[in-house]
C-alpha cells in the first residue's frame, strides 16, 4: 500500500509537528503528545479534555479551540493514549473550576482515563468523566464492553464545550455532556477495509462487491455483510437502525460522516438519502453536518449519527466555535 509517510514509527509525531506548523493558535507538545488551546487555562472555565488513538482525524486534536475542547491527547494509531498524557493535559487546562474527561467507550481508553483521573485528583485537580457509547450496531465488540463510542463524540465535545466556554460549572457541563450522549445514536457502514501504517495492508478482508453493516471505527466487525447496496438502500438500513433504538420525539441533529476515504460528492449524495428517510419517518432535522469528522484512516464508508435536541442543546450547538476542523459564528 502507498502511504504519504516517512516510516510507520513516526507517523503520529510527524502529524503533530504538522499540526503545530499549521495552527499557531494551539500549543503542541510533540514529545509528550498533548495538544492544548494556546489561551489555556482560561480563568473560571471548566477544562474539556478528550483523546484516543490516532487515525480518526480530525477527532480529537482537530476539535481543540474556543467553543470545544481545551486539550486533546493523541495515542498511537488505534491505540489509547497513556495516563501521563491525560494528566499533563488536565494540568495544562485546569483553572480551578475542574476538568471533564470525554472518553469514547473502548476498554483501553476507559481504563487509562480512569487511572489519569485518579492521578489528577492526587494533584488537586477536580476531574469528572463522561463515557460516549452511541453505536447501536453491536452491544459488545473487539476492544469494547458495551456499545462503542463513535460519532456522538463530536456532539458531546461541541455542546459541552460551548457550555464550558459560557462559564457553566463542572456539574452543569457534565450534565449537558451526559444528556447529549444519552440522546445520540450512530450506525456505520464500511465499503472497504482500513490500512494501518504498521501493517501496511488491509486489516480485514472485505471482498469486492460486498459491504459490512455496523462496522466500528477500528475495523471491528459489524452486524452482517451483504452484496453492495445503493446509497438509498444504505440510508434506509442505517437510519432505521438508529431510529429503532433512539425513537426521537422531536427534532434531531444529524451527522453524516465519512470514514476517511469517501469523497464529499458521495457524502452529500448520501446525505440527500438520509434526509429522505428522516422525512419519510416524520423526524424533523434541526441541523446537519456533512464531512469526514470521525474517521478510520483510509476506510471507505460512512456513518449516521442522530441526536435528539431541545432548545438549549440547539443553542449550545449553534454557539461560536473556532477549531482547526469545526468553526462558525466567530
PDB file of C-alpha atoms in Angstrom:
ATOM      1  CA  UNK A   1       0.000   0.000   0.000  1.00  0.00           C
ATOM      2  CA  UNK A   2       1.254   3.500  -0.831  1.00  0.00           C
ATOM      3  CA  UNK A   3       1.157   5.969   2.074  1.00  0.00           C
ATOM      4  CA  UNK A   4       2.267   9.570   2.455  1.00  0.00           C
ATOM      5  CA  UNK A   5       4.533   8.831   5.420  1.00  0.00           C
ATOM      6  CA  UNK A   6       8.206   8.553   6.304  1.00  0.00           C
ATOM      7  CA  UNK A   7       8.214   5.445   8.491  1.00  0.00           C
ATOM      8  CA  UNK A   8       5.353   3.928  10.494  1.00  0.00           C
ATOM      9  CA  UNK A   9       7.115   4.594  13.796  1.00  0.00           C
ATOM     10  CA  UNK A  10       6.960   8.406  13.388  1.00  0.00           C
ATOM     11  CA  UNK A  11       3.518   8.852  11.832  1.00  0.00           C
ATOM     12  CA  UNK A  12       1.896  10.433  14.916  1.00  0.00           C
ATOM     13  CA  UNK A  13       4.877  12.639  15.788  1.00  0.00           C
ATOM     14  CA  UNK A  14       5.133  13.837  12.186  1.00  0.00           C
ATOM     15  CA  UNK A  15       1.434  14.681  12.122  1.00  0.00           C
ATOM     16  CA  UNK A  16       1.707  16.610  15.382  1.00  0.00           C
ATOM     17  CA  UNK A  17       4.615  18.631  14.007  1.00  0.00           C
ATOM     18  CA  UNK A  18       2.442  19.436  11.010  1.00  0.00           C
ATOM     19  CA  UNK A  19      -0.454  20.491  13.225  1.00  0.00           C
ATOM     20  CA  UNK A  20       1.867  22.781  15.171  1.00  0.00           C
ATOM     21  CA  UNK A  21       3.101  24.420  11.963  1.00  0.00           C
ATOM     22  CA  UNK A  22      -0.411  24.910  10.577  1.00  0.00           C
ATOM     23  CA  UNK A  23      -2.130  26.062  13.774  1.00  0.00           C
ATOM     24  CA  UNK A  24      -0.144  28.528  15.894  1.00  0.00           C
ATOM     25  CA  UNK A  25      -3.299  29.068  17.956  1.00  0.00           C
ATOM     26  CA  UNK A  26      -2.562  25.661  19.508  1.00  0.00           C
ATOM     27  CA  UNK A  27       0.267  24.608  21.794  1.00  0.00           C
ATOM     28  CA  UNK A  28       1.503  21.232  20.545  1.00  0.00           C
ATOM     29  CA  UNK A  29       3.814  19.168  22.750  1.00  0.00           C
ATOM     30  CA  UNK A  30       5.081  16.635  20.214  1.00  0.00           C
ATOM     31  CA  UNK A  31       7.250  14.706  22.671  1.00  0.00           C
ATOM     32  CA  UNK A  32       4.520  14.235  25.274  1.00  0.00           C
ATOM     33  CA  UNK A  33       1.660  14.006  22.759  1.00  0.00           C
ATOM     34  CA  UNK A  34      -0.608  16.759  24.105  1.00  0.00           C
ATOM     35  CA  UNK A  35      -2.424  19.458  22.104  1.00  0.00           C
ATOM     36  CA  UNK A  36      -3.736  22.456  24.092  1.00  0.00           C
ATOM     37  CA  UNK A  37      -5.531  25.671  23.123  1.00  0.00           C
ATOM     38  CA  UNK A  38      -2.947  28.408  23.499  1.00  0.00           C
ATOM     39  CA  UNK A  39      -5.011  30.541  25.887  1.00  0.00           C
ATOM     40  CA  UNK A  40      -5.445  27.707  28.424  1.00  0.00           C
ATOM     41  CA  UNK A  41      -6.101  27.732  31.274  1.00  0.00           C
ATOM     42  CA  UNK A  42      -8.985  30.207  30.989  1.00  0.00           C
ATOM     43  CA  UNK A  43      -9.905  31.726  34.348  1.00  0.00           C
ATOM     44  CA  UNK A  44     -13.100  30.292  35.811  1.00  0.00           C
ATOM     45  CA  UNK A  45     -13.626  27.890  32.887  1.00  0.00           C
ATOM     46  CA  UNK A  46     -14.088  24.130  33.113  1.00  0.00           C
ATOM     47  CA  UNK A  47     -11.417  22.382  31.038  1.00  0.00           C
ATOM     48  CA  UNK A  48     -12.518  19.791  28.472  1.00  0.00           C
ATOM     49  CA  UNK A  49     -10.002  17.047  27.674  1.00  0.00           C
ATOM     50  CA  UNK A  50     -10.504  14.192  25.250  1.00  0.00           C
ATOM     51  CA  UNK A  51      -8.312  11.831  23.313  1.00  0.00           C
ATOM     52  CA  UNK A  52      -7.912   8.418  21.819  1.00  0.00           C
ATOM     53  CA  UNK A  53      -5.955   6.543  19.238  1.00  0.00           C
ATOM     54  CA  UNK A  54      -4.733   8.453  16.203  1.00  0.00           C
ATOM     55  CA  UNK A  55      -6.230   7.595  12.824  1.00  0.00           C
ATOM     56  CA  UNK A  56      -9.642   9.181  13.475  1.00  0.00           C
ATOM     57  CA  UNK A  57      -8.687  12.714  12.446  1.00  0.00           C
ATOM     58  CA  UNK A  58      -9.858  15.386  12.835  1.00  0.00           C
ATOM     59  CA  UNK A  59     -11.036  13.719  16.079  1.00  0.00           C
ATOM     60  CA  UNK A  60      -9.649  14.802  18.593  1.00  0.00           C
ATOM     61  CA  UNK A  61      -6.872  17.343  18.069  1.00  0.00           C
ATOM     62  CA  UNK A  62      -8.817  18.996  15.271  1.00  0.00           C
ATOM     63  CA  UNK A  63     -11.501  19.945  17.776  1.00  0.00           C
ATOM     64  CA  UNK A  64      -9.255  21.847  20.199  1.00  0.00           C
ATOM     65  CA  UNK A  65     -10.074  25.522  20.482  1.00  0.00           C
ATOM     66  CA  UNK A  66     -12.623  28.071  21.710  1.00  0.00           C
ATOM     67  CA  UNK A  67     -16.095  26.585  21.960  1.00  0.00           C
ATOM     68  CA  UNK A  68     -14.941  22.976  22.028  1.00  0.00           C
ATOM     69  CA  UNK A  69     -12.017  21.077  23.605  1.00  0.00           C
ATOM     70  CA  UNK A  70      -9.384  22.632  25.832  1.00  0.00           C
ATOM     71  CA  UNK A  71      -6.892  19.832  25.095  1.00  0.00           C
ATOM     72  CA  UNK A  72      -6.521  16.515  23.308  1.00  0.00           C
ATOM     73  CA  UNK A  73      -4.268  13.507  23.878  1.00  0.00           C
ATOM     74  CA  UNK A  74      -3.463  11.510  20.711  1.00  0.00           C
ATOM     75  CA  UNK A  75      -2.296   7.944  21.176  1.00  0.00           C
ATOM     76  CA  UNK A  76      -0.550   5.789  18.630  1.00  0.00           C
ATOM     77  CA  UNK A  77      -2.681   4.678  15.688  1.00  0.00           C
ATOM     78  CA  UNK A  78      -5.797   2.918  17.022  1.00  0.00           C
ATOM     79  CA  UNK A  79      -4.177   2.771  20.485  1.00  0.00           C
ATOM     80  CA  UNK A  80      -5.275   4.576  23.628  1.00  0.00           C
ATOM     81  CA  UNK A  81      -3.173   7.450  24.919  1.00  0.00           C
ATOM     82  CA  UNK A  82      -1.463   6.791  28.249  1.00  0.00           C
ATOM     83  CA  UNK A  83      -2.476   8.276  31.626  1.00  0.00           C
ATOM     84  CA  UNK A  84       0.572  10.572  31.779  1.00  0.00           C
ATOM     85  CA  UNK A  85      -0.678  12.375  28.660  1.00  0.00           C
ATOM     86  CA  UNK A  86      -4.092  12.910  30.186  1.00  0.00           C
ATOM     87  CA  UNK A  87      -2.685  14.198  33.481  1.00  0.00           C
ATOM     88  CA  UNK A  88      -0.451  16.654  31.597  1.00  0.00           C
ATOM     89  CA  UNK A  89      -3.455  17.844  29.606  1.00  0.00           C
ATOM     90  CA  UNK A  90      -5.605  18.228  32.720  1.00  0.00           C
ATOM     91  CA  UNK A  91      -2.888  20.240  34.472  1.00  0.00           C
ATOM     92  CA  UNK A  92      -2.444  22.473  31.427  1.00  0.00           C
ATOM     93  CA  UNK A  93      -6.136  23.443  31.237  1.00  0.00           C
ATOM     94  CA  UNK A  94      -7.208  23.438  34.903  1.00  0.00           C
ATOM     95  CA  UNK A  95      -8.150  26.907  36.136  1.00  0.00           C
ATOM     96  CA  UNK A  96      -9.526  25.639  39.440  1.00  0.00           C
ATOM     97  CA  UNK A  97     -13.038  25.085  38.011  1.00  0.00           C
ATOM     98  CA  UNK A  98     -12.420  21.394  37.309  1.00  0.00           C
ATOM     99  CA  UNK A  99     -11.795  19.269  34.228  1.00  0.00           C
ATOM    100  CA  UNK A 100     -14.111  16.994  32.253  1.00  0.00           C
ATOM    101  CA  UNK A 101     -12.665  13.948  30.502  1.00  0.00           C
ATOM    102  CA  UNK A 102     -14.688  12.944  27.413  1.00  0.00           C
ATOM    103  CA  UNK A 103     -13.955   9.263  26.819  1.00  0.00           C
ATOM    104  CA  UNK A 104     -15.014   7.025  23.937  1.00  0.00           C
ATOM    105  CA  UNK A 105     -16.138   3.619  25.178  1.00  0.00           C
ATOM    106  CA  UNK A 106     -13.153   1.452  24.316  1.00  0.00           C
ATOM    107  CA  UNK A 107     -11.599  -0.622  27.062  1.00  0.00           C
ATOM    108  CA  UNK A 108      -8.105   0.869  26.834  1.00  0.00           C
ATOM    109  CA  UNK A 109      -9.408   4.436  26.732  1.00  0.00           C
ATOM    110  CA  UNK A 110     -11.748   3.905  29.685  1.00  0.00           C
ATOM    111  CA  UNK A 111      -9.098   2.260  31.885  1.00  0.00           C
ATOM    112  CA  UNK A 112      -6.411   4.834  31.087  1.00  0.00           C
ATOM    113  CA  UNK A 113      -8.681   7.828  31.595  1.00  0.00           C
ATOM    114  CA  UNK A 114      -9.881   6.359  34.914  1.00  0.00           C
ATOM    115  CA  UNK A 115      -6.284   5.976  36.061  1.00  0.00           C
ATOM    116  CA  UNK A 116      -5.481   9.507  34.867  1.00  0.00           C
ATOM    117  CA  UNK A 117      -8.456  10.897  36.789  1.00  0.00           C
ATOM    118  CA  UNK A 118      -7.159   9.323  39.993  1.00  0.00           C
ATOM    119  CA  UNK A 119      -3.652  10.705  39.386  1.00  0.00           C
ATOM    120  CA  UNK A 120      -5.016  14.165  38.601  1.00  0.00           C
ATOM    121  CA  UNK A 121      -7.149  14.131  41.737  1.00  0.00           C
ATOM    122  CA  UNK A 122      -3.967  13.336  43.711  1.00  0.00           C
ATOM    123  CA  UNK A 123      -2.522  16.552  42.266  1.00  0.00           C
ATOM    124  CA  UNK A 124      -5.527  18.548  43.438  1.00  0.00           C
ATOM    125  CA  UNK A 125      -7.378  18.708  40.110  1.00  0.00           C
ATOM    126  CA  UNK A 126     -11.107  18.020  40.257  1.00  0.00           C
ATOM    127  CA  UNK A 127     -11.953  15.616  37.430  1.00  0.00           C
ATOM    128  CA  UNK A 128     -15.248  14.250  36.108  1.00  0.00           C
ATOM    129  CA  UNK A 129     -15.708  11.768  33.264  1.00  0.00           C
ATOM    130  CA  UNK A 130     -18.353  11.131  30.624  1.00  0.00           C
ATOM    131  CA  UNK A 131     -18.152   7.958  28.530  1.00  0.00           C
ATOM    132  CA  UNK A 132     -19.579   8.149  24.999  1.00  0.00           C
ATOM    133  CA  UNK A 133     -21.330   4.941  23.878  1.00  0.00           C
ATOM    134  CA  UNK A 134     -23.610   5.777  20.973  1.00  0.00           C
ATOM    135  CA  UNK A 135     -23.073   2.969  18.434  1.00  0.00           C
ATOM    136  CA  UNK A 136     -26.207   0.834  18.031  1.00  0.00           C
ATOM    137  CA  UNK A 137     -24.646  -1.709  15.663  1.00  0.00           C
ATOM    138  CA  UNK A 138     -23.485  -4.199  18.308  1.00  0.00           C
ATOM    139  CA  UNK A 139     -23.711  -4.403  22.097  1.00  0.00           C
ATOM    140  CA  UNK A 140     -20.155  -5.734  22.604  1.00  0.00           C
ATOM    141  CA  UNK A 141     -17.248  -5.954  20.196  1.00  0.00           C
ATOM    142  CA  UNK A 142     -13.494  -6.084  19.845  1.00  0.00           C
ATOM    143  CA  UNK A 143     -11.927  -3.585  22.290  1.00  0.00           C
ATOM    144  CA  UNK A 144     -15.296  -2.792  23.897  1.00  0.00           C
ATOM    145  CA  UNK A 145     -17.550  -3.801  26.769  1.00  0.00           C
ATOM    146  CA  UNK A 146     -20.895  -2.328  25.814  1.00  0.00           C
ATOM    147  CA  UNK A 147     -21.565  -0.001  22.933  1.00  0.00           C
ATOM    148  CA  UNK A 148     -18.735   1.681  21.055  1.00  0.00           C
ATOM    149  CA  UNK A 149     -18.161   5.433  21.156  1.00  0.00           C
ATOM    150  CA  UNK A 150     -18.271   6.952  17.671  1.00  0.00           C
ATOM    151  CA  UNK A 151     -19.888   9.981  16.014  1.00  0.00           C
ATOM    152  CA  UNK A 152     -21.685  11.304  19.091  1.00  0.00           C
ATOM    153  CA  UNK A 153     -18.256  12.215  20.473  1.00  0.00           C
ATOM    154  CA  UNK A 154     -18.327  15.261  18.197  1.00  0.00           C
ATOM    155  CA  UNK A 155     -21.754  16.304  19.515  1.00  0.00           C
ATOM    156  CA  UNK A 156     -20.638  15.875  23.138  1.00  0.00           C
ATOM    157  CA  UNK A 157     -17.415  17.823  22.646  1.00  0.00           C
ATOM    158  CA  UNK A 158     -19.123  20.689  20.788  1.00  0.00           C
ATOM    159  CA  UNK A 159     -22.149  21.131  23.039  1.00  0.00           C
ATOM    160  CA  UNK A 160     -20.371  20.560  26.354  1.00  0.00           C
ATOM    161  CA  UNK A 161     -17.546  22.763  25.091  1.00  0.00           C
ATOM    162  CA  UNK A 162     -19.995  25.603  24.452  1.00  0.00           C
ATOM    163  CA  UNK A 163     -21.426  25.239  27.966  1.00  0.00           C
ATOM    164  CA  UNK A 164     -17.925  25.346  29.453  1.00  0.00           C
ATOM    165  CA  UNK A 165     -16.999  28.434  27.429  1.00  0.00           C
ATOM    166  CA  UNK A 166     -20.090  30.181  28.796  1.00  0.00           C
ATOM    167  CA  UNK A 167     -18.762  29.618  32.309  1.00  0.00           C
ATOM    168  CA  UNK A 168     -21.072  26.800  33.350  1.00  0.00           C
ATOM    169  CA  UNK A 169     -19.851  24.945  36.477  1.00  0.00           C
ATOM    170  CA  UNK A 170     -18.445  21.426  36.222  1.00  0.00           C
ATOM    171  CA  UNK A 171     -21.638  19.668  37.307  1.00  0.00           C
ATOM    172  CA  UNK A 172     -23.614  21.512  34.618  1.00  0.00           C
ATOM    173  CA  UNK A 173     -21.058  20.710  31.909  1.00  0.00           C
ATOM    174  CA  UNK A 174     -21.151  17.050  32.948  1.00  0.00           C
ATOM    175  CA  UNK A 175     -24.963  17.046  32.881  1.00  0.00           C
ATOM    176  CA  UNK A 176     -25.023  18.534  29.378  1.00  0.00           C
ATOM    177  CA  UNK A 177     -22.441  16.008  28.112  1.00  0.00           C
ATOM    178  CA  UNK A 178     -24.428  13.099  29.542  1.00  0.00           C
ATOM    179  CA  UNK A 179     -27.669  14.415  28.082  1.00  0.00           C
ATOM    180  CA  UNK A 180     -26.097  14.644  24.625  1.00  0.00           C
ATOM    181  CA  UNK A 181     -24.635  11.157  24.843  1.00  0.00           C
ATOM    182  CA  UNK A 182     -27.905   9.693  26.096  1.00  0.00           C
ATOM    183  CA  UNK A 183     -29.791  11.376  23.258  1.00  0.00           C
ATOM    184  CA  UNK A 184     -27.435  10.221  20.478  1.00  0.00           C
ATOM    185  CA  UNK A 185     -27.149   7.046  18.414  1.00  0.00           C
ATOM    186  CA  UNK A 186     -24.882   6.065  15.496  1.00  0.00           C
ATOM    187  CA  UNK A 187     -24.525   3.402  12.822  1.00  0.00           C
ATOM    188  CA  UNK A 188     -21.574   2.898  10.450  1.00  0.00           C
ATOM    189  CA  UNK A 189     -21.038   1.115   7.133  1.00  0.00           C
ATOM    190  CA  UNK A 190     -17.762   0.027   5.525  1.00  0.00           C
ATOM    191  CA  UNK A 191     -17.271  -0.288   1.776  1.00  0.00           C
ATOM    192  CA  UNK A 192     -13.596  -1.184   2.163  1.00  0.00           C
ATOM    193  CA  UNK A 193     -11.155  -2.233   4.856  1.00  0.00           C
ATOM    194  CA  UNK A 194      -8.747   0.040   6.714  1.00  0.00           C
ATOM    195  CA  UNK A 195      -4.953   0.012   6.369  1.00  0.00           C
ATOM    196  CA  UNK A 196      -2.791   0.934   9.353  1.00  0.00           C
ATOM    197  CA  UNK A 197       0.743   2.244   8.743  1.00  0.00           C
ATOM    198  CA  UNK A 198       2.257  -0.509  10.901  1.00  0.00           C
ATOM    199  CA  UNK A 199       0.573  -3.313   8.948  1.00  0.00           C
ATOM    200  CA  UNK A 200       0.721  -1.729   5.510  1.00  0.00           C
ATOM    201  CA  UNK A 201      -2.116  -3.855   4.179  1.00  0.00           C
ATOM    202  CA  UNK A 202      -5.877  -4.120   4.823  1.00  0.00           C
ATOM    203  CA  UNK A 203      -6.665  -5.215   8.372  1.00  0.00           C
ATOM    204  CA  UNK A 204      -9.596  -7.377   7.319  1.00  0.00           C
ATOM    205  CA  UNK A 205     -10.887  -8.946   4.128  1.00  0.00           C
ATOM    206  CA  UNK A 206     -13.934  -7.363   2.522  1.00  0.00           C
ATOM    207  CA  UNK A 207     -14.434  -8.928  -0.895  1.00  0.00           C
ATOM    208  CA  UNK A 208     -15.204  -6.824  -3.934  1.00  0.00           C
ATOM    209  CA  UNK A 209     -18.917  -6.326  -4.325  1.00  0.00           C
ATOM    210  CA  UNK A 210     -19.655  -6.580  -0.579  1.00  0.00           C
ATOM    211  CA  UNK A 211     -20.090  -4.127   2.285  1.00  0.00           C
ATOM    212  CA  UNK A 212     -20.205  -4.513   6.062  1.00  0.00           C
ATOM    213  CA  UNK A 213     -23.115  -3.053   8.014  1.00  0.00           C
ATOM    214  CA  UNK A 214     -22.384  -1.794  11.528  1.00  0.00           C
ATOM    215  CA  UNK A 215     -18.599  -1.556  11.279  1.00  0.00           C
ATOM    216  CA  UNK A 216     -16.544   0.083  14.028  1.00  0.00           C
ATOM    217  CA  UNK A 217     -14.029   2.884  13.554  1.00  0.00           C
ATOM    218  CA  UNK A 218     -11.096   0.494  14.091  1.00  0.00           C
ATOM    219  CA  UNK A 219     -12.383  -2.029  11.587  1.00  0.00           C
ATOM    220  CA  UNK A 220     -14.245  -4.041  14.220  1.00  0.00           C
ATOM    221  CA  UNK A 221     -16.897  -6.414  12.843  1.00  0.00           C
ATOM    222  CA  UNK A 222     -20.435  -5.201  12.316  1.00  0.00           C
ATOM    223  CA  UNK A 223     -23.825  -6.883  12.168  1.00  0.00           C
ATOM    224  CA  UNK A 224     -23.601  -8.546   8.777  1.00  0.00           C
ATOM    225  CA  UNK A 225     -22.152  -8.495   5.284  1.00  0.00           C
ATOM    226  CA  UNK A 226     -24.277  -8.017   2.206  1.00  0.00           C
ATOM    227  CA  UNK A 227     -23.801  -7.523  -1.510  1.00  0.00           C
ATOM    228  CA  UNK A 228     -23.143  -3.882  -2.366  1.00  0.00           C
ATOM    229  CA  UNK A 229     -26.203  -1.659  -1.906  1.00  0.00           C
ATOM    230  CA  UNK A 230     -27.197   1.698  -3.355  1.00  0.00           C
ATOM    231  CA  UNK A 231     -26.820   4.900  -1.357  1.00  0.00           C
ATOM    232  CA  UNK A 232     -30.572   4.956  -0.768  1.00  0.00           C
ATOM    233  CA  UNK A 233     -30.638   1.361   0.460  1.00  0.00           C
ATOM    234  CA  UNK A 234     -27.745   2.017   2.851  1.00  0.00           C
ATOM    235  CA  UNK A 235     -29.515   5.108   4.180  1.00  0.00           C
ATOM    236  CA  UNK A 236     -32.716   3.127   4.758  1.00  0.00           C
ATOM    237  CA  UNK A 237     -30.828   0.479   6.730  1.00  0.00           C
ATOM    238  CA  UNK A 238     -28.574   2.813   8.747  1.00  0.00           C
ATOM    239  CA  UNK A 239     -31.196   5.412   9.651  1.00  0.00           C
ATOM    240  CA  UNK A 240     -33.760   2.778  10.592  1.00  0.00           C
ATOM    241  CA  UNK A 241     -31.194   1.072  12.837  1.00  0.00           C
ATOM    242  CA  UNK A 242     -30.607   4.387  14.631  1.00  0.00           C
ATOM    243  CA  UNK A 243     -34.299   5.318  14.879  1.00  0.00           C
ATOM    244  CA  UNK A 244     -35.267   1.874  16.150  1.00  0.00           C
ATOM    245  CA  UNK A 245     -33.055   2.490  19.190  1.00  0.00           C
ATOM    246  CA  UNK A 246     -33.283   6.278  19.616  1.00  0.00           C
ATOM    247  CA  UNK A 247     -37.027   6.718  18.963  1.00  0.00           C
ATOM    248  CA  UNK A 248     -36.866  10.532  18.831  1.00  0.00           C
ATOM    249  CA  UNK A 249     -39.945  12.543  19.731  1.00  0.00           C
ATOM    250  CA  UNK A 250     -38.589  15.879  18.486  1.00  0.00           C
ATOM    251  CA  UNK A 251     -36.012  17.442  16.173  1.00  0.00           C
ATOM    252  CA  UNK A 252     -32.542  15.984  15.751  1.00  0.00           C
ATOM    253  CA  UNK A 253     -29.023  16.996  14.884  1.00  0.00           C
ATOM    254  CA  UNK A 254     -27.716  14.854  12.025  1.00  0.00           C
ATOM    255  CA  UNK A 255     -24.077  13.999  11.368  1.00  0.00           C
ATOM    256  CA  UNK A 256     -23.410  12.331   8.010  1.00  0.00           C
ATOM    257  CA  UNK A 257     -19.815  11.293   8.483  1.00  0.00           C
ATOM    258  CA  UNK A 258     -17.220   9.860   6.145  1.00  0.00           C
ATOM    259  CA  UNK A 259     -14.801   7.166   7.291  1.00  0.00           C
ATOM    260  CA  UNK A 260     -11.781   8.895   5.763  1.00  0.00           C
ATOM    261  CA  UNK A 261     -11.698   7.923   2.088  1.00  0.00           C
ATOM    262  CA  UNK A 262     -15.230   8.758   0.993  1.00  0.00           C
ATOM    263  CA  UNK A 263     -15.420  11.867  -1.243  1.00  0.00           C
ATOM    264  CA  UNK A 264     -17.729  14.727  -0.311  1.00  0.00           C
ATOM    265  CA  UNK A 265     -19.580  14.225  -3.602  1.00  0.00           C
ATOM    266  CA  UNK A 266     -20.701  10.817  -2.346  1.00  0.00           C
ATOM    267  CA  UNK A 267     -21.328  12.014   1.222  1.00  0.00           C
ATOM    268  CA  UNK A 268     -23.622  14.818   0.078  1.00  0.00           C
ATOM    269  CA  UNK A 269     -25.486  12.372  -2.135  1.00  0.00           C
ATOM    270  CA  UNK A 270     -25.794  10.022   0.832  1.00  0.00           C
ATOM    271  CA  UNK A 271     -27.000  12.918   2.967  1.00  0.00           C
ATOM    272  CA  UNK A 272     -29.827  13.507   0.486  1.00  0.00           C
ATOM    273  CA  UNK A 273     -30.924   9.913   1.071  1.00  0.00           C
ATOM    274  CA  UNK A 274     -30.580  10.242   4.860  1.00  0.00           C
ATOM    275  CA  UNK A 275     -32.778  13.351   4.775  1.00  0.00           C
ATOM    276  CA  UNK A 276     -35.314  11.486   2.619  1.00  0.00           C
ATOM    277  CA  UNK A 277     -35.549   8.657   5.125  1.00  0.00           C
ATOM    278  CA  UNK A 278     -35.906  11.023   8.079  1.00  0.00           C
ATOM    279  CA  UNK A 279     -38.654  12.946   6.272  1.00  0.00           C
ATOM    280  CA  UNK A 280     -40.480   9.712   5.466  1.00  0.00           C
ATOM    281  CA  UNK A 281     -40.216   8.659   9.120  1.00  0.00           C
ATOM    282  CA  UNK A 282     -41.548  12.020  10.314  1.00  0.00           C
ATOM    283  CA  UNK A 283     -38.330  13.112  12.058  1.00  0.00           C
ATOM    284  CA  UNK A 284     -37.566  16.851  11.752  1.00  0.00           C
ATOM    285  CA  UNK A 285     -33.905  17.801  11.287  1.00  0.00           C
ATOM    286  CA  UNK A 286     -32.731  20.980  13.019  1.00  0.00           C
ATOM    287  CA  UNK A 287     -29.115  20.988  11.789  1.00  0.00           C
ATOM    288  CA  UNK A 288     -26.971  18.781   9.546  1.00  0.00           C
ATOM    289  CA  UNK A 289     -23.194  18.374   9.413  1.00  0.00           C
ATOM    290  CA  UNK A 290     -21.631  16.516   6.464  1.00  0.00           C
ATOM    291  CA  UNK A 291     -17.979  15.555   6.104  1.00  0.00           C
ATOM    292  CA  UNK A 292     -15.089  13.431   7.347  1.00  0.00           C
ATOM    293  CA  UNK A 293     -15.041  14.106  11.106  1.00  0.00           C
ATOM    294  CA  UNK A 294     -14.749  10.760  12.948  1.00  0.00           C
ATOM    295  CA  UNK A 295     -12.696   8.686  10.563  1.00  0.00           C
ATOM    296  CA  UNK A 296     -10.899   5.377  10.257  1.00  0.00           C
ATOM    297  CA  UNK A 297      -7.740   6.227   8.302  1.00  0.00           C
ATOM    298  CA  UNK A 298      -8.374   5.236   4.659  1.00  0.00           C
ATOM    299  CA  UNK A 299     -11.603   3.297   5.119  1.00  0.00           C
ATOM    300  CA  UNK A 300     -14.273   3.938   2.506  1.00  0.00           C
ATOM    301  CA  UNK A 301     -17.668   4.176   4.122  1.00  0.00           C
ATOM    302  CA  UNK A 302     -19.940   6.355   6.168  1.00  0.00           C
ATOM    303  CA  UNK A 303     -21.824   6.666   9.418  1.00  0.00           C
ATOM    304  CA  UNK A 304     -25.003   8.369  10.554  1.00  0.00           C
ATOM    305  CA  UNK A 305     -25.346   9.944  13.998  1.00  0.00           C
ATOM    306  CA  UNK A 306     -28.583  11.483  15.251  1.00  0.00           C
ATOM    307  CA  UNK A 307     -29.015  13.447  18.478  1.00  0.00           C
ATOM    308  CA  UNK A 308     -32.441  14.444  19.751  1.00  0.00           C
ATOM    309  CA  UNK A 309     -32.197  18.041  20.914  1.00  0.00           C
ATOM    310  CA  UNK A 310     -34.132  20.650  22.836  1.00  0.00           C
ATOM    311  CA  UNK A 311     -33.870  24.434  22.542  1.00  0.00           C
ATOM    312  CA  UNK A 312     -30.962  24.647  24.996  1.00  0.00           C
ATOM    313  CA  UNK A 313     -28.882  21.971  23.266  1.00  0.00           C
ATOM    314  CA  UNK A 314     -29.550  23.587  19.893  1.00  0.00           C
ATOM    315  CA  UNK A 315     -28.457  26.965  21.276  1.00  0.00           C
ATOM    316  CA  UNK A 316     -25.213  25.424  22.518  1.00  0.00           C
ATOM    317  CA  UNK A 317     -24.677  23.659  19.189  1.00  0.00           C
ATOM    318  CA  UNK A 318     -25.077  26.975  17.358  1.00  0.00           C
ATOM    319  CA  UNK A 319     -22.718  28.796  19.749  1.00  0.00           C
ATOM    320  CA  UNK A 320     -19.450  30.060  18.214  1.00  0.00           C
ATOM    321  CA  UNK A 321     -16.632  27.570  17.756  1.00  0.00           C
ATOM    322  CA  UNK A 322     -13.127  28.037  16.390  1.00  0.00           C
ATOM    323  CA  UNK A 323     -11.063  24.881  15.945  1.00  0.00           C
ATOM    324  CA  UNK A 324      -8.984  23.520  13.049  1.00  0.00           C
ATOM    325  CA  UNK A 325     -11.832  21.266  11.894  1.00  0.00           C
ATOM    326  CA  UNK A 326     -15.015  22.972  13.066  1.00  0.00           C
ATOM    327  CA  UNK A 327     -15.668  26.703  13.091  1.00  0.00           C
ATOM    328  CA  UNK A 328     -18.627  29.027  12.833  1.00  0.00           C
ATOM    329  CA  UNK A 329     -20.074  32.134  14.446  1.00  0.00           C
ATOM    330  CA  UNK A 330     -16.781  33.910  15.195  1.00  0.00           C
TER     331      UNK A 330
END
